[in-house]
Coordinates of C-alpha atoms and ligand atoms in Angstrom, one line a residue:
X1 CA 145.0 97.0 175.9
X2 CA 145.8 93.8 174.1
X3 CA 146.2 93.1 170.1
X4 CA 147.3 90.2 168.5
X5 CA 147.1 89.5 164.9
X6 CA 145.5 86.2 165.6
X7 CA 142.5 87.8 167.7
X8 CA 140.4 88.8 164.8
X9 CA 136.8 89.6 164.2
X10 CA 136.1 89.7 161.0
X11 CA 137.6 91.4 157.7
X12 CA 136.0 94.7 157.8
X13 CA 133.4 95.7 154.9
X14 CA 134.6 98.8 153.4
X15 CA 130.9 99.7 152.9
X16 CA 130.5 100.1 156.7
X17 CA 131.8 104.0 155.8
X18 CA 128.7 104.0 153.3
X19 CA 126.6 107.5 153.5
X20 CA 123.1 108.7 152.1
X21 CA 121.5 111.1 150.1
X22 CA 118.2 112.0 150.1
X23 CA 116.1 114.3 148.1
X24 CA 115.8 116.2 151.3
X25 CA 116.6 119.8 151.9
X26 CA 119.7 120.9 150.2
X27 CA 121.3 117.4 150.0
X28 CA 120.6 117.0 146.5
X29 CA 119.8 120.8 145.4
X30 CA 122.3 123.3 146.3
X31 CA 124.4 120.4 147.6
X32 CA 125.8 117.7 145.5
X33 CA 124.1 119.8 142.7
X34 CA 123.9 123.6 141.2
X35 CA 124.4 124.3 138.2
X36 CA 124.4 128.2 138.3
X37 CA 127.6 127.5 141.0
X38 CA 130.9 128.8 139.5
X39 CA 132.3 125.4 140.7
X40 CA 129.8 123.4 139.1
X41 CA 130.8 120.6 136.2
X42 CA 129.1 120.2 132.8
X43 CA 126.4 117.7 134.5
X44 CA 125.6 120.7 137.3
X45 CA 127.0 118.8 140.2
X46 CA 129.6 120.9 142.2
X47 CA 133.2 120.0 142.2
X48 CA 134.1 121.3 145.5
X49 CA 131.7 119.0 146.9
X50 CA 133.2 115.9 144.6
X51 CA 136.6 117.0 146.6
X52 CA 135.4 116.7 150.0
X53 CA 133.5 113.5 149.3
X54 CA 136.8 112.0 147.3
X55 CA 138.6 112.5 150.8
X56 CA 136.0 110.5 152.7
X57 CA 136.5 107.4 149.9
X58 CA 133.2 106.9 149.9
X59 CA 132.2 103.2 149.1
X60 CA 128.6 103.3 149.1
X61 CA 126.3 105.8 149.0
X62 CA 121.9 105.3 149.9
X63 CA 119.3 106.8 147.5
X64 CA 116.9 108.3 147.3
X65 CA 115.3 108.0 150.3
X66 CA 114.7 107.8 153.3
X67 CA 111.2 109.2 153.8
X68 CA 111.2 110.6 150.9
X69 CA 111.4 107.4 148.7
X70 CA 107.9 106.1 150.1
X71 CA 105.9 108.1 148.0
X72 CA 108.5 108.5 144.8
X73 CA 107.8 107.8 141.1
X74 CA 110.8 107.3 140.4
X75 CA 109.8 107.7 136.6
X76 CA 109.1 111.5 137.2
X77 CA 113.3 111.7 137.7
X78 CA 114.2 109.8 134.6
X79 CA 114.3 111.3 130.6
X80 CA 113.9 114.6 129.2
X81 CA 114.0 117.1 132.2
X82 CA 111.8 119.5 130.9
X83 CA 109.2 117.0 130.8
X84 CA 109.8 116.0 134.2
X85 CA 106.8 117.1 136.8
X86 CA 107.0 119.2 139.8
X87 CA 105.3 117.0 142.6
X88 CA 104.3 117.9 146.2
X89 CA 106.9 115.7 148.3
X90 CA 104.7 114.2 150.8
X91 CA 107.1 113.4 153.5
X92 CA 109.0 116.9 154.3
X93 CA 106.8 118.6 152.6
X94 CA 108.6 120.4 150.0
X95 CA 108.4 121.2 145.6
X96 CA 110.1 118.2 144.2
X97 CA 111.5 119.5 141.0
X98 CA 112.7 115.9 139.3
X99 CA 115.8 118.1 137.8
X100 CA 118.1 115.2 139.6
X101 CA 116.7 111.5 139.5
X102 CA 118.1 107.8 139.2
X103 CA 120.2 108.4 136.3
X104 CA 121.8 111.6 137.0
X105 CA 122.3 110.8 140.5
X106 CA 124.5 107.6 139.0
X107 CA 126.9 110.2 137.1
X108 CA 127.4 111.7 140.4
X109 CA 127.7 107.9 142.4
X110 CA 130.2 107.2 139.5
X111 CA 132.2 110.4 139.6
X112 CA 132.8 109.6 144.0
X113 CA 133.5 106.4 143.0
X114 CA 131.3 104.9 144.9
X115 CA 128.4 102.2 144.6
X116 CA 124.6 103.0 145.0
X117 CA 122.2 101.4 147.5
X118 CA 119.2 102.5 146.0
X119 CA 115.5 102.3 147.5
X120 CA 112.2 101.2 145.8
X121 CA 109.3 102.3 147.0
X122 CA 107.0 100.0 149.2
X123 CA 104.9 103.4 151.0
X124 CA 102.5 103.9 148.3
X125 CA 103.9 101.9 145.4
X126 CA 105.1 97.7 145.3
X127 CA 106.2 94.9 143.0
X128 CA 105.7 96.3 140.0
X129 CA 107.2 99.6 140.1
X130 CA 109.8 98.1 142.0
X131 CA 110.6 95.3 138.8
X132 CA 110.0 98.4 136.8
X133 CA 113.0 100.5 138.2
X134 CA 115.4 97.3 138.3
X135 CA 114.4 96.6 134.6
X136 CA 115.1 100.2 134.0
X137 CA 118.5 100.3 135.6
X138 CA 120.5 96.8 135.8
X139 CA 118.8 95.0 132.2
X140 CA 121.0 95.2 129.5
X141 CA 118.9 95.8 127.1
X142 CA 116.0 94.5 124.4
X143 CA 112.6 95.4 127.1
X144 CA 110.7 98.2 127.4
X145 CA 112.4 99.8 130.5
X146 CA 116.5 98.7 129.3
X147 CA 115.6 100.3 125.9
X148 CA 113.9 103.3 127.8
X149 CA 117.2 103.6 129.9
X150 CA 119.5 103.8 126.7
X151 CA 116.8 105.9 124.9
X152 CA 117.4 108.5 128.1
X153 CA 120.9 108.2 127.3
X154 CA 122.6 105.5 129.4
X155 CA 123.6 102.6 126.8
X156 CA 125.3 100.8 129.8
X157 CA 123.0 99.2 132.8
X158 CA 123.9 100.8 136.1
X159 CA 124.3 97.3 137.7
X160 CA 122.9 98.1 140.8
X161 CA 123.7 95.5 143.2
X162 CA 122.4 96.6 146.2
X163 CA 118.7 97.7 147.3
X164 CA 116.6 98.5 150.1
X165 CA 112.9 97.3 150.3
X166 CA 111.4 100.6 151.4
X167 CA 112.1 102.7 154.3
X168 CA 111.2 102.6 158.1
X169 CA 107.7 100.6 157.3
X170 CA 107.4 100.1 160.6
X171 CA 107.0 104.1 161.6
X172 CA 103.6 105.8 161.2
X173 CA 105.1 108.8 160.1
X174 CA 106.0 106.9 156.6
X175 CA 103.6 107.1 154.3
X176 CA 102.1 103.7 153.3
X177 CA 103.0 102.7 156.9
X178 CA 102.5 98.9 157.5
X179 CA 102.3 96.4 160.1
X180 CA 105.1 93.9 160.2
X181 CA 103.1 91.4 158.6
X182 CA 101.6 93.4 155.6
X183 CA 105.5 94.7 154.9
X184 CA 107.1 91.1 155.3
X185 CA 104.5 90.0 153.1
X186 CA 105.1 92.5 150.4
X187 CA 108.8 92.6 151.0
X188 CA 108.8 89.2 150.2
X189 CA 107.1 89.3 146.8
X190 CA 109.3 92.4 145.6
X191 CA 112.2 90.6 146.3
X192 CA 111.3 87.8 144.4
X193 CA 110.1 89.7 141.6
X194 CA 113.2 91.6 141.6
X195 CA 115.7 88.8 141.6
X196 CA 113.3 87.3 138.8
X197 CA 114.6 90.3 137.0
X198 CA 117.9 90.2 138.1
X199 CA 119.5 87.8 140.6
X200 CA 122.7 89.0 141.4
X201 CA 121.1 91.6 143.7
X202 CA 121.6 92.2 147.1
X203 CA 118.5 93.3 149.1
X204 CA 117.9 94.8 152.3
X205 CA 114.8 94.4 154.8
X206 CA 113.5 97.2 156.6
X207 CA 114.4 96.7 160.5
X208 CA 113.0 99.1 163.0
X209 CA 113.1 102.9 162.8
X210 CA 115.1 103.1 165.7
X211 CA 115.3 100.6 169.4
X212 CA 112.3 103.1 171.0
X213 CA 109.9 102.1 168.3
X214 CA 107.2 99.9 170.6
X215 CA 106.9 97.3 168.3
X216 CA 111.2 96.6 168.3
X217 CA 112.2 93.7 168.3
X218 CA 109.1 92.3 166.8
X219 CA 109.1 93.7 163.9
X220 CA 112.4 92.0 163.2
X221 CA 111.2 88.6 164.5
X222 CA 107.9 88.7 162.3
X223 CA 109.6 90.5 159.0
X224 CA 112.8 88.1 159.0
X225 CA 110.1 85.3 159.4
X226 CA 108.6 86.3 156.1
X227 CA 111.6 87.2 154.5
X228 CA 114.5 85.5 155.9
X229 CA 115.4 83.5 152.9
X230 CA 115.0 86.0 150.6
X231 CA 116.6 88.9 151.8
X232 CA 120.7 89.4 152.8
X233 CA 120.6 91.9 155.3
X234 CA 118.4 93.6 158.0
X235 CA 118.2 97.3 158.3
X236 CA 119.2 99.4 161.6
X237 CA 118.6 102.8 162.1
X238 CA 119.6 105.5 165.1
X239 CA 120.2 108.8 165.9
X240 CA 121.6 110.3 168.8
X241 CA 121.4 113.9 171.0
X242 CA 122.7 115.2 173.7
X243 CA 119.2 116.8 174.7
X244 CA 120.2 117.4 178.2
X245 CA 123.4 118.5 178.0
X246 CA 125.0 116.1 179.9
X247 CA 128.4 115.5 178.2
X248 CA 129.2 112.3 180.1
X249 CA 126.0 110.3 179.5
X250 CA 125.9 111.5 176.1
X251 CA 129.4 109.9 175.1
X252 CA 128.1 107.0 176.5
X253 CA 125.5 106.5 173.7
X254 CA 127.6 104.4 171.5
X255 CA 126.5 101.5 174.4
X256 CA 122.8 101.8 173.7
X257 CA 124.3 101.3 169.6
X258 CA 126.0 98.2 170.6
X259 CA 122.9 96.8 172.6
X260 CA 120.5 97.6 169.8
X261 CA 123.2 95.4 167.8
X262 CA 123.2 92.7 170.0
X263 CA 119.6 92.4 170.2
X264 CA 118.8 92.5 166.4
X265 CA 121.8 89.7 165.9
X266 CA 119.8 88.0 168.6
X267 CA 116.6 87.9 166.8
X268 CA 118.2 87.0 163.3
X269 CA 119.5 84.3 165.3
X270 CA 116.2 83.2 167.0
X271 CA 114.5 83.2 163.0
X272 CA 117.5 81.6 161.6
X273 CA 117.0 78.6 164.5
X274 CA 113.2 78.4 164.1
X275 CA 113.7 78.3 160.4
X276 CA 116.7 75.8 160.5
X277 CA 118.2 77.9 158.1
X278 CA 122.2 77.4 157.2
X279 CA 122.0 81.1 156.6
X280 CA 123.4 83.6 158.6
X281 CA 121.2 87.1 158.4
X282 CA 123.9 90.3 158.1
X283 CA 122.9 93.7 159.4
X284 CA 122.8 96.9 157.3
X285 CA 122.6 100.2 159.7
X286 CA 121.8 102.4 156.7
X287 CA 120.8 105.6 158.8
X288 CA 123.1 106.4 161.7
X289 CA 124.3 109.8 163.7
X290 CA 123.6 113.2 165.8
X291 CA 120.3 114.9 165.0
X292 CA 119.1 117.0 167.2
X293 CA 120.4 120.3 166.5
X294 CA 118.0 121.6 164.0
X295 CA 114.8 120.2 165.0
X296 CA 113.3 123.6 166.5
X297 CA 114.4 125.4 163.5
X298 CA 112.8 123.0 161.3
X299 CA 110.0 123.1 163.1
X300 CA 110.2 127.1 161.7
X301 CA 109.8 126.2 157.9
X302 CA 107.3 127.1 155.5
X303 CA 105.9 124.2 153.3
X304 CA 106.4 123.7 149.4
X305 CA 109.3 125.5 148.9
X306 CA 112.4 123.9 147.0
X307 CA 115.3 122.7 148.7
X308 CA 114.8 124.9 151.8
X309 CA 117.6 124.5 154.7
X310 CA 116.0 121.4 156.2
X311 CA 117.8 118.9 159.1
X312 CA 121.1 121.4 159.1
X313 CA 122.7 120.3 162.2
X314 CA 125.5 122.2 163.1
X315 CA 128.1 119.8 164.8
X316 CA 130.3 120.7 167.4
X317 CA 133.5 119.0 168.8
X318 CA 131.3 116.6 171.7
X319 CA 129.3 115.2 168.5
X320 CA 133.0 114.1 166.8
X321 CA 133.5 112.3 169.8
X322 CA 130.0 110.6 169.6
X323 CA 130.8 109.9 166.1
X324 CA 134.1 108.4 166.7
X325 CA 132.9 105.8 169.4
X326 CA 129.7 104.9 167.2
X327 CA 132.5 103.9 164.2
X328 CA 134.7 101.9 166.9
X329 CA 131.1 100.0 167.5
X330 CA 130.3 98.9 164.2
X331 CA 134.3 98.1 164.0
X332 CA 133.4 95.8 167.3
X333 CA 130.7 93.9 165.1
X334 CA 132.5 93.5 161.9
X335 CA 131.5 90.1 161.9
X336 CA 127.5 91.1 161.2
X337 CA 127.2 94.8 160.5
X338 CA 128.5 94.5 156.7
X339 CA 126.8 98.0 155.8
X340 CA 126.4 101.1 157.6
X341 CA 125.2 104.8 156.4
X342 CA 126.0 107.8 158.1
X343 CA 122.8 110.0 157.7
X344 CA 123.0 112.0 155.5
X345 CA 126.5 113.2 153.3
X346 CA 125.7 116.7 152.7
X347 CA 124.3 119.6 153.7
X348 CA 121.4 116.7 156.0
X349 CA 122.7 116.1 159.0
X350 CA 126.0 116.0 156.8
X351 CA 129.6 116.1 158.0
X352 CA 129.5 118.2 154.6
X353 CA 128.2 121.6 154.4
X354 CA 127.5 124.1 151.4
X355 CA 126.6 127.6 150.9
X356 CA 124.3 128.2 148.2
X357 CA 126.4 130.0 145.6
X358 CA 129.1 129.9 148.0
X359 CA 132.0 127.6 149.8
X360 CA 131.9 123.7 151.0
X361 CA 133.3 123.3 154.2
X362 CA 134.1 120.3 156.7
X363 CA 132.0 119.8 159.9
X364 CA 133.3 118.2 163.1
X365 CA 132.0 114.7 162.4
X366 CA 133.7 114.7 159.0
X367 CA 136.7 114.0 160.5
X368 CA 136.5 110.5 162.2
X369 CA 134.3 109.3 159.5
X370 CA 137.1 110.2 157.3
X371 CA 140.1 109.0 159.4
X372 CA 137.6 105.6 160.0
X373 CA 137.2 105.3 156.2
X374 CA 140.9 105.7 154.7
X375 CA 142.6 103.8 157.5
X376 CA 140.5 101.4 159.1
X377 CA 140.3 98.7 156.4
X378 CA 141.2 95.3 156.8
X379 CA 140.4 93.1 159.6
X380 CA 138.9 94.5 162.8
X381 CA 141.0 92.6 165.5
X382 CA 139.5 92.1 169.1
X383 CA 141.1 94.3 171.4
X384 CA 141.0 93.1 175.1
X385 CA 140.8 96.3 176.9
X386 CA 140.9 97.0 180.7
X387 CA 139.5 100.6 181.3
X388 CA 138.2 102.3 184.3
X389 CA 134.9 103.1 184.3
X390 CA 132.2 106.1 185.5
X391 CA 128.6 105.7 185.9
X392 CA 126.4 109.1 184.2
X393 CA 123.2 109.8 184.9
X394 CA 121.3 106.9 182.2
X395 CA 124.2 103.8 182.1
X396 CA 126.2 102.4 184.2
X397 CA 130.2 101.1 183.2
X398 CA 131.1 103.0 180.6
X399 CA 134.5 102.5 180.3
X400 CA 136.7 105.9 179.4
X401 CA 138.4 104.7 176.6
X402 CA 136.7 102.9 174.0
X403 CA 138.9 101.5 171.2
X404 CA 138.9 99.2 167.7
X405 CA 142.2 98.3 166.0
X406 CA 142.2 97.2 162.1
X407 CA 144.9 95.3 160.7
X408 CA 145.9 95.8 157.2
X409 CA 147.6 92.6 156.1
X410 CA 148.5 93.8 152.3
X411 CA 150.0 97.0 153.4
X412 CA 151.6 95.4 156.9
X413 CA 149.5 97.6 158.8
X414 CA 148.4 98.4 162.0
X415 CA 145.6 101.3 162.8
X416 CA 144.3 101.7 166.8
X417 CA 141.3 104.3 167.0
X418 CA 140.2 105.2 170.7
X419 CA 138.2 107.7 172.1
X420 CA 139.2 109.2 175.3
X421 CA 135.5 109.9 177.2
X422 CA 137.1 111.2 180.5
X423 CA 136.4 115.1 180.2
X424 CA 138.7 116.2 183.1
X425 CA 142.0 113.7 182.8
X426 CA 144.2 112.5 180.0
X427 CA 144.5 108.3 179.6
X428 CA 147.7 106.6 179.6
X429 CA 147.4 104.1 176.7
X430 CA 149.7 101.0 177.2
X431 CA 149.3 98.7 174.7
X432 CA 150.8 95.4 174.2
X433 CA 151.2 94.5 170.6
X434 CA 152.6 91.3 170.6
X435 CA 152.3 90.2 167.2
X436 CA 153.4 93.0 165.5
X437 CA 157.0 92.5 165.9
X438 CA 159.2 95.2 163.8
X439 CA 156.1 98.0 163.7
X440 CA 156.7 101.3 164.3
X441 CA 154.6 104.3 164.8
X442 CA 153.9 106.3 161.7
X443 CA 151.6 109.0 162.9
X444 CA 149.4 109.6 165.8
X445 CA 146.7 112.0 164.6
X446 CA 144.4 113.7 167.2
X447 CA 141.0 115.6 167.2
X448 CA 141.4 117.6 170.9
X449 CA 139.9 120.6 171.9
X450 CA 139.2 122.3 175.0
X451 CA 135.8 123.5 174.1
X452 CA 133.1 120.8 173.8
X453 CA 130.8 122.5 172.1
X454 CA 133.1 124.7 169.4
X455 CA 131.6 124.0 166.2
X456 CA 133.3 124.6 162.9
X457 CA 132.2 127.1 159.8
X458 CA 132.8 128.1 156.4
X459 CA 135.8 130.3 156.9
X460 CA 136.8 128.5 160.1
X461 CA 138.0 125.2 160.8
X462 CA 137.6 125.4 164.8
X463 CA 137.8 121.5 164.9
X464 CA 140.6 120.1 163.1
X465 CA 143.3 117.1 163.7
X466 CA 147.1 117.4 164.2
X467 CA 149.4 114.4 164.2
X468 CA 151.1 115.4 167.3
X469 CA 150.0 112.7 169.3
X470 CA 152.8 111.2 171.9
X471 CA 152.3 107.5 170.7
X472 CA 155.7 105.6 170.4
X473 CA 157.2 101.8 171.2
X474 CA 159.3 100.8 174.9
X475 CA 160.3 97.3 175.0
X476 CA 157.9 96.2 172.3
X477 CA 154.6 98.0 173.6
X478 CA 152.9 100.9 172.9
X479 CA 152.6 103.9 174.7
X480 CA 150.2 106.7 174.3
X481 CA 148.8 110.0 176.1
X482 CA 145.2 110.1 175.0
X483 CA 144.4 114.1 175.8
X484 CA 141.2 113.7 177.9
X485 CA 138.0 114.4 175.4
X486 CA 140.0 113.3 172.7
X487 CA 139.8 110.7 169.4
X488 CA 142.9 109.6 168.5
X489 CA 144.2 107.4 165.1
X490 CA 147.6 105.4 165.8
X491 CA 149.0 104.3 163.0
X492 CA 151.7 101.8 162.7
X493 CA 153.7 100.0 159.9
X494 CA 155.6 97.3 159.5
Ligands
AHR501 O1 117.7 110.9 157.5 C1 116.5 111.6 157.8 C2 115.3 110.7 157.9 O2 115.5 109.9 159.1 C3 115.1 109.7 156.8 O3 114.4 110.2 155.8 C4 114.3 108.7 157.5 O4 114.5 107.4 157.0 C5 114.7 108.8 159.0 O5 113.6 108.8 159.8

């Protein structure tokens, strides 16, 4: 591998380590929230659960939904919660209690110090409840819906900068599902209702569901044509399984990431050309990671209960590996992919998990994100990587090691993250760092272990780094052992 300071990508935005909660299962309920648990804070939301997040330094967190949002009031989750209705939730079909809602879920957004992306609904609701909400929670004051906000409580506006027009329009499971035309249209005239409202906004188009959807990539092509001017960013979403257990082809999933990448900068590009636009469409891959674990247990639940165990994926170590080379791919586009959401934070195909009443505890995937999160800010420099390659069963090339480097200029330094795909054999990293005269290594922290399916618990931590990684400098480069099925952090400092 080669690094030079001068190769560079693009600075890397912090929010690409963004997450999501949904009113979904026990994400919200018996997650970030329970106020009968001993750990709980005078709002109800548990403190354990504020720790593990705090590690993660989460920037930006997605609400409410998902699915979910497509058929939300969101004015059933606002003022006195005894007055708040109990709705059927149409799209996991569950007892929506209201207990937590927009404002609440800001106390929590505030105490993680992060920022909110928050949804409007454009399933079964539009422009007006969408102007509505952004009245409600970024107008200072003096209007029906400001003065409604600091009546409920909240004197301050939340200043929400960013939001999502809807969710997965293009999938017939949503309700209010659309065609690409009826949601571009309608995407377009909530966006220009909302910035009427408030113009320093962000806002985010819905992009397709995932690359399988039959109408990809026209969706993009024909929503970007209605919206292109008005919107910032395009949404992508994914998930990923190893269905056939097939470790080798599995890890090799972070390819079809990067291809589903390149084809939605591709038809940005194409729109921004017809359009002989100056501006350049960024990409927003609010939903992203393993799901596959749970399904036939979900397929085992009851309807219209509260906050049953719904989407609780179990991760093992394979899945941390997955994890860490789908990072090192948004890392690779730091140039367009400005936001990213790993789906979901807790409890939701969450690298956090809670027992009702009981402990909070770290799943495998929590650790990448983490390590990806605190140490890979600043800019995402282009490695030039030789690797060999193995074919598995669906791709051909995948290269064994897949690696990103960031360079923090401020803090003079240097972080290399690579994943080690070869399941039999160590790789010998040798890395020439050229411009980074007078670094050393500081730590080399590895997530190894021999069993590729050992998945961590609530007493047990199965899956868990050590910084005993070999990395060190000869003659100005870098040498590494990179344990074979293995991610790895190398950090260096001037
Ligand atoms: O994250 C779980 C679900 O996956 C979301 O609600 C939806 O947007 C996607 O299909």
């Amino acid at each position: 591998m080669v690094l030079d300071k001068q190769y560079k990508i693009a600075e890397v935005d912090k929010r690409i380590y963004g997450s999501f909660i949904e009113h979904l299962g026990r994400a919200v309920y018996g997650g970030i929230y329970d106020p009968t648990h001993p750990d709980a804070d005078e709002d109800g939301f548990r403190k354990d659960v504020i720790d593990l997040v705090n590690e993660l330094k989460l920037p930006i967190v997605r609400y409410p939904g998902g699915n979910m949002v497509s058929a939300y009031n969101w004015e059933d989750g606002v003022g006195p919660k005894e007055l708040r209705p109990r709705r059927l939730e149409l799209a996991w079909r569950t007892i929506e209690t209201n207990e937590v809602g927009t404002n609440e879920f800001m106390k929590w957004a505030n105490k993680v110090n992060a920022e909110v992306m928050m949804a409007v609904n454009l399933g079964t609701r539009g422009i007006d409840a969408a102007r509505h909400l952004i009245e409600y929670c970024n107008h200072p004051s003096g209007t029906y819906y400001s003065d409604l906000r600091i009546k409920h409580g909240f004197k301050e506006p939340h200043r929400i900068k960013t939001w999502c027009l809807g969710n997965e329009m293009d999938g017939p499971w949503q309700v209010g599902h659309k065609t690409a035309d009826e949601y571009g249209r309608l995407a377009l005239e909530t966006a220009k209702a909302m910035r009427l409202v408030d113009p320093t906004i962000e806002l985010v188009a819905c992009g397709s569901s995932n690359s399988d959807m039959p109408t990809f990539p026209e969706w993009e092509a024909t929503v970007l044509d209605h919206t292109y001017e008005a919107v910032d960013y395009i949404s992508l979403h994914q998930y990923y399984g190893n269905r056939s257990d097939d470790t080798a082809n599995y890890l090799a999933k972070s390819m079809v990431m990067d291809d589903f990448i390149k084809t939605v900068i591709a038809t940005c590009d194409y729109v921004k050309a017809k359009k002989r636009s100056k501006k350049t469409m960024n990409l927003s891959f609010d939903e992203w990671n393993v799901w596959y674990h749970s399904n036939d247990q979900d397929r085992q639940i009851e309807p219209w209960e509260i906050a049953p165990p719904q989407l609780e994926d179990i991760y093992n170590f394979e899945d941390a590996l997955l994890v860490g080379t789908l990072i090192i791919t948004f890392l690779k586009h730091a140039d367009r992919v400005k936001m990213a959401c790993l789906a979901q934070l807790v409890n939701v195909i969450a690298p956090i998990m809670t027992e009702n009443g009981g402990g909070a505890w770290k799943q495998t995937i929590f650790y990448p994100y983490m390590h990806a999160s605190v140490y890979g800010r600043g800019v995402s420099l282009n490695p030039v990587i030789q690797s060999s390659k193995y074919d598995s069963k669906e791709y051909t090339d995948v290269p064994y090691l897949e690696s990103a480097a960031v360079y923090n200029e401020a803090n003079e330094e240097l972080t290399i993250f690579a994943v080690n795909r070869h399941l039999e054999e160590q790789l010998e990293l040798e890395c020439d760092i050229r411009s980074f005269e007078d670094y050393q290594v500081i730590e080399h922290i590895v997530l190894e272990n021999s069993d590729l399916k050992v998945a961590n618990s609530v007493g047990k931590q199965q899956v868990k780094p050590h910084s005993n990684g070999n990395a060190g400098l000869q003659d100005g480069r870098l040498f590494a052992h990179l344990p074979k099925a293995s991610w790895n952090v190398i950090r260096l400092k001037k």
